[in-house]
mmCIF file of C-alpha atoms in Angstrom:
data_model
loop_
_atom_site.group_PDB
_atom_site.id
_atom_site.type_symbol
_atom_site.label_atom_id
_atom_site.label_comp_id
_atom_site.label_asym_id
_atom_site.label_seq_id
_atom_site.Cartn_x
_atom_site.Cartn_y
_atom_site.Cartn_z
ATOM 1 C CA MET A 18 27.266 -20.049 4.074
ATOM 2 C CA THR A 19 26.807 -17.089 2.007
ATOM 3 C CA ALA A 20 29.349 -13.633 2.610
ATOM 4 C CA LEU A 21 27.694 -10.782 3.777
ATOM 5 C CA GLU A 22 29.321 -8.876 0.798
ATOM 6 C CA ASP A 23 27.611 -10.592 -1.932
ATOM 7 C CA ALA A 24 24.198 -10.272 0.001
ATOM 8 C CA PRO A 25 21.447 -8.440 -2.010
ATOM 9 C CA ASP A 26 20.667 -4.963 -1.281
ATOM 10 C CA ALA A 27 17.290 -6.214 0.053
ATOM 11 C CA VAL A 28 18.662 -8.565 2.843
ATOM 12 C CA LEU A 29 21.540 -5.677 3.779
ATOM 13 C CA ALA A 30 18.878 -3.373 4.431
ATOM 14 C CA GLN A 31 16.150 -5.645 6.487
ATOM 15 C CA ARG A 32 19.571 -6.681 8.849
ATOM 16 C CA ALA A 33 20.774 -3.590 9.166
ATOM 17 C CA ALA A 34 17.083 -2.284 10.371
ATOM 18 C CA ASP A 35 16.726 -5.203 12.788
ATOM 19 C CA GLY A 36 20.810 -3.316 13.829
ATOM 20 C CA ASP A 37 23.071 -5.296 12.363
ATOM 21 C CA GLU A 38 25.828 -3.222 12.292
ATOM 22 C CA LEU A 39 27.998 -5.710 10.280
ATOM 23 C CA ALA A 40 25.266 -5.343 7.474
ATOM 24 C CA PHE A 41 24.666 -1.704 7.408
ATOM 25 C CA ALA A 42 28.806 -1.419 7.127
ATOM 26 C CA VAL A 43 28.402 -3.783 4.273
ATOM 27 C CA ILE A 44 25.496 -0.798 3.041
ATOM 28 C CA VAL A 45 28.285 1.965 3.257
ATOM 29 C CA ARG A 46 31.180 0.222 1.542
ATOM 30 C CA ARG A 47 28.686 -0.469 -1.373
ATOM 31 C CA HIS A 48 27.107 2.836 -1.755
ATOM 32 C CA ALA A 49 28.891 5.615 -0.247
ATOM 33 C CA PRO A 50 30.843 5.740 -3.365
ATOM 34 C CA TYR A 51 27.978 6.568 -5.370
ATOM 35 C CA LEU A 52 26.589 8.882 -3.287
ATOM 36 C CA ARG A 53 29.914 10.990 -2.911
ATOM 37 C CA ALA A 54 30.025 10.768 -6.998
ATOM 38 C CA PHE A 55 26.288 11.936 -7.091
ATOM 39 C CA VAL A 56 27.033 15.121 -4.460
ATOM 40 C CA ILE A 57 30.077 16.362 -6.382
ATOM 41 C CA ARG A 58 28.351 16.218 -9.868
ATOM 42 C CA LEU A 59 25.839 17.623 -7.849
ATOM 43 C CA THR A 60 27.523 20.674 -6.680
ATOM 44 C CA GLY A 61 30.433 20.815 -9.010
ATOM 45 C CA SER A 62 33.145 20.124 -5.454
ATOM 46 C CA SER A 63 34.345 17.255 -3.274
ATOM 47 C CA ALA A 64 34.814 19.235 -0.459
ATOM 48 C CA GLU A 65 31.874 18.689 1.474
ATOM 49 C CA ALA A 66 30.918 15.360 -0.328
ATOM 50 C CA ASP A 67 32.152 13.297 2.247
ATOM 51 C CA ASP A 68 30.443 15.374 5.267
ATOM 52 C CA ALA A 69 27.048 15.983 3.523
ATOM 53 C CA VAL A 70 27.528 12.054 2.617
ATOM 54 C CA GLN A 71 28.619 10.752 6.393
ATOM 55 C CA ASP A 72 25.037 12.644 7.587
ATOM 56 C CA ALA A 73 22.721 10.994 5.336
ATOM 57 C CA LEU A 74 24.086 7.452 6.398
ATOM 58 C CA ILE A 75 23.856 8.266 9.664
ATOM 59 C CA THR A 76 20.412 9.593 8.855
ATOM 60 C CA ALA A 77 19.810 6.328 7.012
ATOM 61 C CA TRP A 78 20.391 4.044 9.817
ATOM 62 C CA GLU A 79 18.110 6.089 11.906
ATOM 63 C CA ARG A 80 15.268 5.378 9.558
ATOM 64 C CA LEU A 81 15.857 2.279 7.847
ATOM 65 C CA GLY A 82 12.667 0.889 9.584
ATOM 66 C CA GLU A 83 10.717 3.241 7.404
ATOM 67 C CA LEU A 84 12.403 1.748 3.604
ATOM 68 C CA ASN A 85 9.249 -0.332 2.535
ATOM 69 C CA GLU A 86 10.677 -2.073 -0.605
ATOM 70 C CA PRO A 87 14.393 -3.050 0.823
ATOM 71 C CA GLU A 88 15.571 -3.444 -2.853
ATOM 72 C CA ARG A 89 15.156 0.173 -3.056
ATOM 73 C CA LEU A 90 17.837 0.773 -0.902
ATOM 74 C CA ARG A 91 20.720 2.986 -3.158
ATOM 75 C CA SER A 92 17.672 5.590 -4.450
ATOM 76 C CA TRP A 93 15.876 5.490 -1.002
ATOM 77 C CA LEU A 94 19.759 6.228 0.112
ATOM 78 C CA THR A 95 20.210 8.895 -2.866
ATOM 79 C CA THR A 96 17.116 11.009 -2.225
ATOM 80 C CA ILE A 97 18.123 11.314 1.483
ATOM 81 C CA THR A 98 21.733 12.481 0.059
ATOM 82 C CA SER A 99 20.233 14.868 -1.938
ATOM 83 C CA ARG A 100 18.490 16.344 0.897
ATOM 84 C CA LYS A 101 21.854 16.921 2.711
ATOM 85 C CA ALA A 102 23.528 17.928 -0.101
ATOM 86 C CA THR A 103 20.629 20.466 -1.019
ATOM 87 C CA ASP A 104 20.491 21.777 2.518
ATOM 88 C CA ARG A 105 24.701 22.578 2.543
ATOM 89 C CA MET A 106 23.859 24.776 -0.815
ATOM 90 C CA ARG A 107 21.198 26.597 0.358
ATOM 91 C CA GLN A 108 23.163 27.543 3.668
ATOM 92 C CA ARG A 109 26.166 28.337 1.137
ATOM 93 C CA ARG A 110 24.255 30.551 -1.019
ATOM 94 C CA PRO A 111 21.014 31.912 1.383
ATOM 95 C CA GLU A 112 20.050 34.553 -1.253
ATOM 96 C CA ALA A 113 18.798 32.303 -4.187
ATOM 97 C CA ALA A 114 19.309 34.086 -7.591
ATOM 98 C CA ILE A 115 16.495 33.898 -9.294
ATOM 99 C CA ASP A 116 17.836 34.392 -12.579
ATOM 100 C CA ASP A 117 20.683 31.923 -13.897
ATOM 101 C CA LEU A 118 24.238 32.755 -12.887
ATOM 102 C CA ASP A 119 24.824 32.499 -16.864
ATOM 103 C CA ALA A 120 28.516 32.630 -16.886
ATOM 104 C CA PRO A 121 29.582 30.383 -19.597
ATOM 105 C CA SER A 122 32.948 28.630 -18.593
ATOM 106 C CA PRO A 123 34.026 27.662 -21.961
ATOM 107 C CA ALA A 124 36.593 25.110 -21.159
ATOM 108 C CA SER A 125 36.449 23.111 -23.678
ATOM 109 C CA GLY A 126 35.060 23.562 -26.856
ATOM 110 C CA PRO A 127 32.321 21.444 -29.631
ATOM 111 C CA GLU A 128 35.985 20.585 -30.896
ATOM 112 C CA GLU A 129 37.159 18.546 -27.504
ATOM 113 C CA ARG A 130 33.840 17.395 -26.772
ATOM 114 C CA ALA A 131 33.940 15.721 -30.794
ATOM 115 C CA VAL A 132 37.227 13.483 -30.000
ATOM 116 C CA ALA A 133 36.505 12.672 -26.187
ATOM 117 C CA ALA A 134 36.710 9.296 -25.979
ATOM 118 C CA SER A 135 33.540 8.348 -24.851
ATOM 119 C CA GLY A 136 29.952 9.632 -24.477
ATOM 120 C CA LEU A 137 30.461 9.883 -21.353
ATOM 121 C CA ASP A 138 33.507 11.814 -21.242
ATOM 122 C CA ALA A 139 31.817 13.931 -23.667
ATOM 123 C CA LEU A 140 28.576 14.711 -21.022
ATOM 124 C CA SER A 141 31.170 15.210 -18.303
ATOM 125 C CA GLN A 142 32.574 18.402 -20.006
ATOM 126 C CA VAL A 143 29.052 19.227 -21.011
ATOM 127 C CA LEU A 144 28.107 19.120 -17.543
ATOM 128 C CA ALA A 145 31.456 20.809 -16.344
ATOM 129 C CA GLU A 146 30.620 23.609 -18.124
ATOM 130 C CA LEU A 147 26.919 24.139 -17.126
ATOM 131 C CA PRO A 148 26.085 27.135 -15.179
ATOM 132 C CA GLY A 149 25.839 25.943 -11.592
ATOM 133 C CA ASP A 150 21.794 26.400 -10.953
ATOM 134 C CA GLN A 151 21.655 24.360 -14.591
ATOM 135 C CA ARG A 152 23.798 21.276 -13.525
ATOM 136 C CA GLU A 153 22.296 21.250 -9.873
ATOM 137 C CA ILE A 154 18.911 20.827 -11.549
ATOM 138 C CA TRP A 155 20.092 18.383 -14.306
ATOM 139 C CA VAL A 156 22.093 16.036 -11.882
ATOM 140 C CA LEU A 157 18.889 16.300 -9.170
ATOM 141 C CA LYS A 158 16.462 15.190 -11.912
ATOM 142 C CA GLU A 159 18.401 12.394 -13.869
ATOM 143 C CA VAL A 160 20.577 10.999 -11.648
ATOM 144 C CA GLY A 161 18.685 11.920 -8.058
ATOM 145 C CA GLY A 162 15.218 10.688 -9.921
ATOM 146 C CA LEU A 163 13.655 13.658 -8.235
ATOM 147 C CA SER A 164 10.535 15.210 -9.300
ATOM 148 C CA TYR A 165 10.296 19.240 -10.034
ATOM 149 C CA GLU A 166 7.990 20.125 -7.245
ATOM 150 C CA GLU A 167 10.619 17.772 -5.104
ATOM 151 C CA ILE A 168 13.751 19.900 -6.581
ATOM 152 C CA ALA A 169 11.835 23.408 -5.461
ATOM 153 C CA GLU A 170 10.852 21.922 -1.998
ATOM 154 C CA ARG A 171 14.647 21.334 -1.869
ATOM 155 C CA THR A 172 16.479 23.963 -3.875
ATOM 156 C CA GLY A 173 14.030 27.117 -2.236
ATOM 157 C CA ASP A 174 13.198 28.322 -5.809
ATOM 158 C CA SER A 175 9.543 28.382 -7.119
ATOM 159 C CA LEU A 176 8.179 25.816 -9.314
ATOM 160 C CA SER A 177 8.351 27.816 -12.731
ATOM 161 C CA THR A 178 12.017 28.918 -12.371
ATOM 162 C CA VAL A 179 13.089 25.022 -11.796
ATOM 163 C CA ARG A 180 11.251 24.320 -14.928
ATOM 164 C CA GLY A 181 12.840 27.295 -16.833
ATOM 165 C CA ARG A 182 15.784 26.441 -15.473
ATOM 166 C CA LEU A 183 15.799 22.539 -15.995
ATOM 167 C CA ALA A 184 14.419 23.493 -19.989
ATOM 168 C CA ARG A 185 17.657 25.758 -20.331
ATOM 169 C CA ALA A 186 19.631 23.174 -18.949
ATOM 170 C CA ARG A 187 18.228 20.231 -21.292
ATOM 171 C CA SER A 188 18.632 22.730 -24.465
ATOM 172 C CA THR A 189 22.103 23.046 -23.706
ATOM 173 C CA VAL A 190 22.826 19.486 -23.112
ATOM 174 C CA LEU A 191 21.629 18.219 -26.192
ATOM 175 C CA GLU A 192 23.026 20.896 -28.149
ATOM 176 C CA ARG A 193 26.454 20.537 -26.959
ATOM 177 C CA MET A 194 26.237 16.616 -27.273
ATOM 178 C CA GLU A 195 24.952 16.615 -30.642
ATOM 179 C CA GLY A 196 28.706 17.479 -31.623
ATOM 180 C CA TRP A 197 29.678 14.231 -30.333
ATOM 181 C CA ARG A 198 29.086 10.798 -32.540
ATOM 182 C CA MET B 10 21.242 13.154 -32.925
ATOM 183 C CA VAL B 11 19.194 15.444 -33.083
ATOM 184 C CA THR B 12 18.671 18.872 -34.709
ATOM 185 C CA LEU B 13 16.982 21.540 -32.437
ATOM 186 C CA ASP B 14 15.436 24.031 -35.283
ATOM 187 C CA GLY B 15 12.026 25.060 -34.194
ATOM 188 C CA GLU B 16 12.074 23.741 -30.995
ATOM 189 C CA ASP B 17 8.717 24.683 -30.875
ATOM 190 C CA ASP B 18 7.640 22.452 -33.251
ATOM 191 C CA ILE B 19 9.474 19.242 -33.284
ATOM 192 C CA GLY B 20 9.008 17.713 -36.701
ATOM 193 C CA GLY B 21 5.924 19.258 -37.135
ATOM 194 C CA SER B 22 4.184 17.474 -34.827
ATOM 195 C CA GLY B 23 2.930 20.768 -32.401
ATOM 196 C CA PHE B 24 5.141 19.519 -29.650
ATOM 197 C CA GLY B 25 7.953 21.706 -28.315
ATOM 198 C CA LEU B 26 10.837 20.112 -26.379
ATOM 199 C CA ASP B 27 9.604 21.000 -23.094
ATOM 200 C CA GLU B 28 6.460 19.189 -24.157
ATOM 201 C CA LEU B 29 7.896 16.121 -24.654
ATOM 202 C CA ALA B 30 10.797 16.531 -21.138
ATOM 203 C CA ALA B 31 7.361 16.414 -19.420
ATOM 204 C CA TYR B 32 5.407 13.519 -21.738
ATOM 205 C CA ARG B 33 8.320 11.758 -21.152
ATOM 206 C CA ASP B 34 8.254 12.296 -17.205
ATOM 207 C CA ARG B 35 5.192 11.391 -16.939
ATOM 208 C CA GLY B 36 5.752 7.676 -18.732
ATOM 209 C CA ARG B 37 4.146 7.981 -21.728
ATOM 210 C CA THR B 38 0.708 8.000 -20.821
ATOM 211 C CA PRO B 39 -2.017 8.990 -21.957
ATOM 212 C CA ALA B 40 -0.318 7.911 -25.747
ATOM 213 C CA ILE B 41 -0.441 10.643 -27.903
ATOM 214 C CA PRO B 42 -0.332 9.890 -31.125
ATOM 215 C CA ALA B 43 1.085 13.120 -32.557
ATOM 216 C CA ILE B 44 4.032 12.181 -30.906
ATOM 217 C CA ASP B 45 4.504 8.677 -30.959
ATOM 218 C CA ASP B 46 3.887 8.631 -34.562
ATOM 219 C CA ASN B 47 5.797 11.374 -35.897
ATOM 220 C CA ALA B 48 9.944 10.073 -35.879
ATOM 221 C CA GLU B 49 11.585 13.437 -34.956
ATOM 222 C CA CYS B 50 9.754 13.534 -31.514
ATOM 223 C CA GLN B 51 10.959 9.858 -31.439
ATOM 224 C CA ALA B 52 14.143 10.813 -31.665
ATOM 225 C CA VAL B 53 14.108 13.153 -29.235
ATOM 226 C CA LEU B 54 12.696 11.235 -26.702
ATOM 227 C CA ASP B 55 15.314 9.167 -26.951
ATOM 228 C CA SER B 56 18.237 11.662 -27.005
ATOM 229 C CA LEU B 57 16.713 12.373 -24.004
ATOM 230 C CA GLU B 58 16.217 9.111 -22.448
ATOM 231 C CA ARG B 59 19.930 8.066 -23.643
ATOM 232 C CA LEU B 60 21.218 11.430 -21.917
ATOM 233 C CA GLY B 61 19.458 10.590 -18.272
ATOM 234 C CA ASP B 62 21.108 6.547 -18.818
ATOM 235 C CA LEU B 63 24.391 7.914 -19.378
ATOM 236 C CA SER B 64 24.113 10.665 -16.647
ATOM 237 C CA ARG B 65 23.547 7.852 -14.164
ATOM 238 C CA GLU B 66 26.188 5.963 -15.913
ATOM 239 C CA LEU B 67 29.024 8.788 -15.286
ATOM 240 C CA VAL B 68 28.168 8.939 -11.679
ATOM 241 C CA GLU B 69 28.467 5.159 -11.605
ATOM 242 C CA ARG B 70 32.030 5.783 -13.086
ATOM 243 C CA ASP B 71 33.259 8.246 -11.561
ATOM 244 C CA ALA B 72 32.137 5.823 -7.882
ATOM 245 C CA VAL B 73 34.763 3.767 -9.226
ATOM 246 C CA SER B 74 37.594 5.763 -8.258
ATOM 247 C CA LEU B 75 36.165 6.821 -4.678
ATOM 248 C CA PRO B 76 36.564 3.653 -2.942
ATOM 249 C CA VAL B 77 35.591 4.219 1.271
ATOM 250 C CA ASP B 78 38.011 5.149 3.418
ATOM 251 C CA ASP B 79 38.596 2.780 6.376
ATOM 252 C CA SER B 80 38.426 6.108 9.208
ATOM 253 C CA TRP B 81 35.581 7.675 7.303
ATOM 254 C CA LEU B 82 33.318 4.379 8.001
ATOM 255 C CA ALA B 83 34.944 4.079 11.449
ATOM 256 C CA GLY B 84 33.506 7.777 12.192
ATOM 257 C CA ILE B 85 29.866 6.595 10.964
ATOM 258 C CA LEU B 86 29.711 3.002 12.841
ATOM 259 C CA ASN B 87 30.774 5.027 15.876
ATOM 260 C CA ALA B 88 28.027 7.789 15.432
ATOM 261 C CA ILE B 89 25.187 5.124 14.697
ATOM 262 C CA ALA B 90 26.266 3.284 17.774
ATOM 263 C CA PHE B 91 24.617 5.829 19.881
ATOM 264 C CA GLU B 92 21.220 4.769 18.187
ATOM 265 C CA VAL B 93 20.303 1.692 19.671
ATOM 266 C CA ARG B 94 17.785 -0.838 18.576
ATOM 267 C CA ALA B 95 18.009 -3.329 21.553
ATOM 268 C CA GLY B 96 14.745 -3.191 21.797
ATOM 269 C CA HIS B 97 13.378 -4.118 25.784
ATOM 270 C CA ASP B 98 14.747 -6.647 28.285
ATOM 271 C CA ILE B 99 13.712 -10.249 28.348
ATOM 272 C CA GLU B 100 14.356 -11.716 31.536
ATOM 273 C CA PHE B 101 15.860 -15.263 32.163
ATOM 274 C CA PRO B 102 14.431 -17.491 34.696
ATOM 275 C CA VAL B 103 15.766 -16.663 38.343
ATOM 276 C CA GLU B 104 17.912 -19.157 39.361
ATOM 277 C CA PRO B 105 17.387 -20.447 42.925
ATOM 278 C CA ALA B 106 19.657 -19.474 45.808
ATOM 279 C CA ASP B 107 22.195 -21.908 47.282
ATOM 280 C CA THR B 108 21.665 -20.509 50.900
ATOM 281 C CA GLY B 109 23.585 -23.120 53.090
ATOM 282 C CA GLY B 110 24.093 -20.904 55.707
ATOM 283 C CA ASP B 111 26.281 -18.893 53.886
ATOM 284 C CA SER B 112 27.405 -15.472 54.950
ATOM 285 C CA GLY B 113 29.805 -12.425 53.506
ATOM 286 C CA ALA B 114 31.164 -12.532 49.696
ATOM 287 C CA ASP B 115 29.532 -15.959 49.734
ATOM 288 C CA ALA B 116 26.289 -14.670 50.126
ATOM 289 C CA VAL B 117 26.396 -12.421 47.574
ATOM 290 C CA ALA B 118 27.750 -14.790 45.344
ATOM 291 C CA ASP B 119 25.067 -17.263 45.828
ATOM 292 C CA ALA B 120 22.484 -14.148 45.913
ATOM 293 C CA PRO B 121 19.988 -14.994 42.897
ATOM 294 C CA THR B 122 20.859 -13.219 39.687
ATOM 295 C CA ARG B 123 19.111 -11.477 37.145
ATOM 296 C CA LEU B 124 20.108 -12.348 33.350
ATOM 297 C CA THR B 125 18.255 -10.513 30.800
ATOM 298 C CA ILE B 126 18.664 -10.569 26.916
ATOM 299 C CA THR B 127 17.494 -7.429 24.473
ATOM 300 C CA GLU B 128 15.346 -8.858 21.872
ATOM 301 C CA GLY B 129 18.107 -7.167 19.475
ATOM 302 C CA ALA B 130 20.631 -9.847 21.241
ATOM 303 C CA ILE B 131 17.233 -12.665 20.208
ATOM 304 C CA ARG B 132 17.523 -11.045 16.713
ATOM 305 C CA GLU B 133 21.431 -11.640 16.452
ATOM 306 C CA ILE B 134 21.042 -15.070 17.288
ATOM 307 C CA VAL B 135 18.406 -15.786 15.211
ATOM 308 C CA ARG B 136 20.516 -14.114 12.309
ATOM 309 C CA TRP B 137 23.515 -16.494 13.411
ATOM 310 C CA ALA B 138 21.487 -19.667 12.885
ATOM 311 C CA GLY B 139 19.734 -18.999 10.448
ATOM 312 C CA ASP B 140 23.427 -17.755 8.550
ATOM 313 C CA SER B 141 24.691 -21.485 9.467
ATOM 314 C CA VAL B 142 22.517 -23.235 7.327
ATOM 315 C CA PRO B 143 24.266 -23.385 3.820
ATOM 316 C CA ASP B 144 22.747 -21.302 0.733
ATOM 317 C CA VAL B 145 20.778 -19.268 3.373
ATOM 318 C CA LEU B 146 21.334 -15.686 4.800
ATOM 319 C CA VAL B 147 18.938 -14.619 6.975
ATOM 320 C CA GLY B 148 16.573 -10.815 6.256
ATOM 321 C CA ARG B 149 14.380 -9.521 8.830
ATOM 322 C CA VAL B 150 13.454 -10.861 12.214
ATOM 323 C CA ALA B 151 10.406 -10.240 13.750
ATOM 324 C CA LEU B 152 8.865 -11.523 17.244
ATOM 325 C CA LEU B 153 5.479 -11.706 17.708
ATOM 326 C CA GLY B 154 3.876 -12.139 20.915
ATOM 327 C CA ASP B 155 4.024 -10.617 24.094
ATOM 328 C CA THR B 156 7.657 -10.531 24.953
ATOM 329 C CA THR B 157 7.399 -8.839 28.710
ATOM 330 C CA ASP B 158 5.134 -12.194 29.294
ATOM 331 C CA PRO B 159 7.435 -15.108 30.333
ATOM 332 C CA THR B 160 4.919 -17.485 29.727
ATOM 333 C CA ALA B 161 3.413 -16.266 26.879
ATOM 334 C CA GLU B 162 4.313 -18.733 23.233
ATOM 335 C CA ILE B 163 6.137 -16.746 21.037
ATOM 336 C CA THR B 164 6.121 -16.656 17.487
ATOM 337 C CA ILE B 165 9.563 -16.184 15.322
ATOM 338 C CA GLU B 166 9.183 -14.718 11.985
ATOM 339 C CA VAL B 167 12.045 -15.365 9.633
ATOM 340 C CA THR B 168 12.471 -13.736 6.060
ATOM 341 C CA ILE B 169 15.050 -15.313 3.934
ATOM 342 C CA SER B 170 17.218 -15.246 0.742
ATOM 343 C CA ALA B 171 18.491 -18.364 -0.552
ATOM 344 C CA ALA B 172 21.027 -19.193 -2.922
ATOM 345 C CA PHE B 173 19.646 -20.203 -6.308
ATOM 346 C CA PRO B 174 19.567 -22.676 -6.956
ATOM 347 C CA ALA B 175 18.774 -24.348 -3.434
ATOM 348 C CA PRO B 176 16.076 -26.773 -2.443
ATOM 349 C CA LEU B 177 13.806 -23.875 -1.064
ATOM 350 C CA ALA B 178 11.664 -26.032 1.053
ATOM 351 C CA GLU B 179 14.215 -28.115 2.336
ATOM 352 C CA ARG B 180 16.146 -25.043 3.113
ATOM 353 C CA ALA B 181 13.431 -23.452 4.996
ATOM 354 C CA ASP B 182 12.927 -26.309 7.079
ATOM 355 C CA ALA B 183 16.888 -26.455 7.945
ATOM 356 C CA VAL B 184 16.365 -22.626 9.398
ATOM 357 C CA ARG B 185 13.579 -23.533 11.096
ATOM 358 C CA VAL B 186 14.950 -26.309 13.218
ATOM 359 C CA ALA B 187 18.214 -24.270 13.416
ATOM 360 C CA VAL B 188 16.716 -21.133 14.602
ATOM 361 C CA ALA B 189 14.295 -23.419 17.075
ATOM 362 C CA GLY B 190 17.071 -25.128 18.680
ATOM 363 C CA ALA B 191 19.304 -22.106 19.368
ATOM 364 C CA LEU B 192 16.854 -20.191 20.808
ATOM 365 C CA LEU B 193 15.977 -22.829 23.204
ATOM 366 C CA ALA B 194 19.634 -23.610 24.063
ATOM 367 C CA HIS B 195 20.053 -19.877 24.429
ATOM 368 C CA THR B 196 17.350 -17.689 25.493
ATOM 369 C CA PRO B 197 15.008 -18.410 27.817
ATOM 370 C CA LEU B 198 11.912 -17.430 25.305
ATOM 371 C CA ARG B 199 8.858 -19.620 24.827
ATOM 372 C CA VAL B 200 9.059 -20.401 20.887
ATOM 373 C CA GLY B 201 5.303 -21.439 19.830
ATOM 374 C CA ARG B 202 6.289 -21.781 16.036
ATOM 375 C CA VAL B 203 8.914 -20.203 13.296
ATOM 376 C CA ASP B 204 7.726 -19.191 10.418
ATOM 377 C CA VAL B 205 10.630 -19.047 7.849
ATOM 378 C CA THR B 206 9.606 -16.981 4.083
ATOM 379 C CA VAL B 207 11.979 -16.957 1.374
ATOM 380 C CA GLY B 208 11.744 -13.396 0.576
ATOM 381 C CA GLU B 209 14.369 -13.002 -2.406
ATOM 382 C CA ILE B 210 16.732 -15.722 -4.518
ATOM 383 C CA HIS B 211 20.110 -14.559 -4.892
ATOM 384 C CA LEU B 212 22.975 -15.911 -7.147
ATOM 385 C CA PRO B 213 25.685 -17.497 -4.854
ATOM 386 C CA SER B 214 28.720 -15.587 -4.722
ATOM 387 C CA ARG B 215 27.722 -12.865 -6.265
ATOM 388 C CA GLY B 216 25.271 -9.236 -4.855
ATOM 389 C CA GLY B 217 22.927 -9.678 -7.650
ATOM 390 C CA SER B 218 19.223 -10.436 -6.925
ATOM 391 C CA VAL B 219 17.456 -12.704 -9.596
#
């Protein structure tokens, strides 16, 4: 008998949709770390990550019957989590700034990035240095897989604001990653 | 990686960074030869692709140092316990009372009992029976037919995942027999048919799907 811990996502999702709480517990153990890491990268803080992901997983349990492609479980969970996280972020700063909060925080310079142990370390620093609004949009787009429209809806910003902000983020990340070989 | 001098016209293609990003976002279709045939544009597209991959890898790496806390998991499981997926009740046939002049407590004890089982419990029995077949994990279970009618024949649809390289037809038959037997022994359902579909193949003792 195959252990539930080794079951593919699709099987776990189907069982949990049918009410199997053990299968759901395996889903939580398997995917929660990624979801929490996603929220921390998105918001820049770990304080709310636990709550946002807990909310997301409870919602996921309620809506598992709606998941038509159970093999796409992680990306479906990430989408739900991004909504919970951005809801909290919108509540935290009700007056969404139209302009970027361009406060460059030179925590490290090109020299530090050049000696970063890996591309991952370099990207980690570059993302940490981005203004919050740009980092948020980068993570929603590249990790969350959201479209421009979805990002605009979630952040409460206009589509043109989202495009502009993402363009600046993209340009910045490309330029700063250029220093790393 | 790539220089961004002349951001508005990369490699002389006539396309700027934002346009290349949009081209990538829509899956590079319909094809634009001016971009596809331009080496510098391709380098930029490759960089954008790489940065996307690195971003996801970064989150995966972060995740390794964030294992799930038992009490946090318990909090979630407690919260979902109220969202019951039992489905409706299915009644067992009533046991005839053995009235032989009993009175008082005996009369109560011998009164006809009403025993019900939920659809959720029936699905659990199907999973338990199917899981007991070697190399098999049960996925979705559907009960087709009118489960409120005790005379109705119910079709059980079971989707399973089988461990490669188990013989699929043989395992499916074994699931059929196990499920039918378990439902006969433990539930009041009139089982007409058990349909087994192999929805997934998985690698034994690993989580990945083939």
